[in-house]
Amino acid sequence: MHGLRQARLGEVTFSDCHVPKRNLCHDTDETAKLLTVTWLANRPLVGLMAVGLAQRALEAARTYAGIRKQFWRYIRSFQLVQNDLAEIETCILSSRLVCYNALAAIDRGERANGLSALAMRIHGAMGLSTELGLEQMARDVRTLPIPDGTPGILTLIQGRELTGLDPFRG
């Protein structure tokens, strides 16, 4: 199973279940508001969890780029690797700010439906389940570029063919 492996996701159904009246959520405008506000705040919080994971991945990539050598030098010295790291950092910072902006709007009592929705994907939790096969595809797609070289190396090879200059040996 892909992601959130500490908590099983599933559907719960109840039949012939009796709930005391005091525990019922009555179908009122106040109940709908409470649920809406809960979801509005939950979405950017989940987004911030994703930002935290992305931050960890960036730190791991920075560390690796300072250890891994290719063509007799650390890969962190390659412009394309630096570009990739900069793009990742920009996405992380932007995502963090979108989440903070949504939470600040909620704190101010403003409607934040659109801002909160930015953190959601089409399939939601179903994208993590094995039921649809999406989690398998997410794992499989990660393996596609590995046998033929990283995207950065492939870009340098393409550039060498276009310019006639070897980016690896100067």
XYZ file of C-alpha atoms in Angstrom:
170
model
C 0.000 0.000 0.000
C 1.223 3.474 -0.859
C 1.377 6.236 1.768
C -0.235 6.700 5.184
C 0.585 3.133 6.123
C 0.116 3.862 9.805
C -3.658 4.175 9.368
C -5.851 1.801 7.427
C -8.273 3.562 5.143
C -11.626 1.965 4.552
C -15.347 2.310 4.456
C -17.474 1.722 7.539
C -21.130 0.778 7.300
C -23.610 0.374 10.135
C -26.841 -1.555 10.011
C -29.348 -1.849 12.823
C -27.252 0.563 14.850
C -28.891 2.648 17.571
C -27.421 6.047 18.434
C -28.605 8.018 21.481
C -30.374 11.260 20.514
C -27.776 13.361 22.353
C -25.051 11.968 20.025
C -26.848 12.714 16.764
C -25.780 15.544 14.485
C -29.039 17.163 13.523
C -29.481 18.277 9.952
C -29.268 22.016 10.555
C -27.365 24.912 9.063
C -25.083 24.933 12.123
C -24.082 21.297 11.566
C -23.317 21.976 7.909
C -21.242 25.037 8.901
C -19.281 23.017 11.456
C -18.484 20.316 8.903
C -17.521 22.899 6.278
C -15.187 24.773 8.631
C -13.635 21.484 9.747
C -12.906 20.449 6.165
C -11.697 23.924 5.224
C -9.096 23.857 7.993
C -8.220 20.201 7.451
C -7.244 20.627 3.801
C -4.435 23.162 4.334
C -3.230 21.176 7.358
C -2.929 18.071 5.199
C -1.209 20.283 2.633
C 1.322 21.303 5.289
C 2.000 17.626 6.006
C 2.813 17.220 2.305
C 5.039 20.307 2.481
C 6.894 18.746 5.420
C 7.472 15.552 3.449
C 8.655 17.557 0.449
C 11.046 19.505 2.692
C 12.515 16.224 3.965
C 12.912 15.006 0.378
C 14.683 18.246 -0.589
C 17.098 17.897 2.324
C 17.809 14.291 1.312
C 18.421 15.414 -2.285
C 20.794 18.190 -1.144
C 22.733 15.744 0.990
C 22.941 13.182 -1.814
C 24.069 15.835 -4.312
C 26.987 16.593 -1.983
C 28.006 12.928 -1.739
C 27.391 11.545 -5.230
C 30.143 12.044 -7.789
C 29.682 11.801 -11.537
C 32.340 12.626 -14.078
C 34.882 13.262 -11.306
C 32.898 15.935 -9.470
C 30.015 16.225 -7.049
C 26.677 16.394 -8.822
C 25.738 19.470 -6.775
C 28.127 21.409 -9.012
C 26.094 20.637 -12.139
C 23.823 23.462 -13.254
C 20.903 21.125 -13.965
C 21.057 19.620 -10.488
C 21.178 23.114 -8.988
C 18.199 24.072 -11.179
C 16.232 21.017 -10.011
C 16.968 21.801 -6.359
C 15.951 25.444 -6.859
C 12.681 24.439 -8.543
C 11.862 21.998 -5.753
C 12.547 24.663 -3.125
C 10.342 27.155 -4.987
C 7.471 24.651 -5.098
C 7.863 23.904 -1.386
C 7.887 27.577 -0.415
C 4.904 28.356 -2.650
C 2.911 25.415 -1.300
C 3.685 26.372 2.287
C 2.512 29.940 1.659
C -0.728 28.779 0.004
C -1.504 26.641 3.075
C -0.663 29.465 5.494
C -2.761 31.878 3.432
C -5.772 29.536 3.574
C -5.430 29.102 7.345
C -5.053 32.859 7.865
C -8.205 33.477 5.804
C -10.107 30.996 7.975
C -8.790 32.726 11.125
C -10.061 36.057 9.761
C -13.487 34.485 9.226
C -13.253 34.733 5.442
C -14.467 32.141 2.978
C -11.481 29.998 2.084
C -13.095 27.281 -0.009
C -10.906 27.851 -3.072
C -7.712 28.279 -1.079
C -8.421 25.177 0.972
C -9.222 23.152 -2.132
C -5.751 23.789 -3.561
C -4.427 21.074 -1.247
C -6.781 18.383 -2.560
C -6.429 16.027 -5.522
C -9.183 14.487 -7.615
C -9.103 11.009 -6.073
C -8.474 12.042 -2.473
C -7.839 9.065 -0.199
C -8.898 6.656 -2.940
C -5.631 7.478 -4.688
C -3.847 5.751 -1.806
C -5.907 2.595 -1.870
C -4.985 -0.533 -3.776
C -8.575 -0.681 -5.016
C -8.093 1.639 -8.013
C -4.492 0.702 -8.759
C -3.363 4.348 -8.612
C -0.887 3.750 -5.801
C 0.796 1.030 -7.873
C 1.033 3.386 -10.842
C 2.588 6.060 -8.608
C 5.274 3.583 -7.531
C 5.780 2.204 -11.041
C 6.217 5.587 -12.705
C 9.143 6.354 -10.392
C 11.124 3.461 -11.908
C 10.756 4.484 -15.554
C 13.688 6.936 -15.844
C 16.135 4.905 -13.742
C 17.563 2.476 -16.358
C 18.427 5.187 -18.887
C 19.870 7.876 -16.603
C 18.465 10.774 -14.646
C 16.479 13.446 -16.513
C 19.379 15.849 -15.941
C 21.916 13.515 -17.565
C 19.563 12.876 -20.477
C 19.159 16.651 -20.939
C 22.944 17.088 -20.984
C 23.295 14.308 -23.572
C 20.643 15.968 -25.722
C 22.401 19.331 -25.341
C 25.732 17.756 -26.332
C 24.129 16.424 -29.507
C 22.632 19.824 -30.326
C 25.739 21.926 -29.638
C 28.609 19.543 -30.204
C 30.065 20.521 -26.795
C 30.703 17.936 -24.092
C 29.188 19.153 -20.798
C 30.873 16.342 -18.877
C 34.486 16.969 -19.737
C 34.483 20.723 -20.254
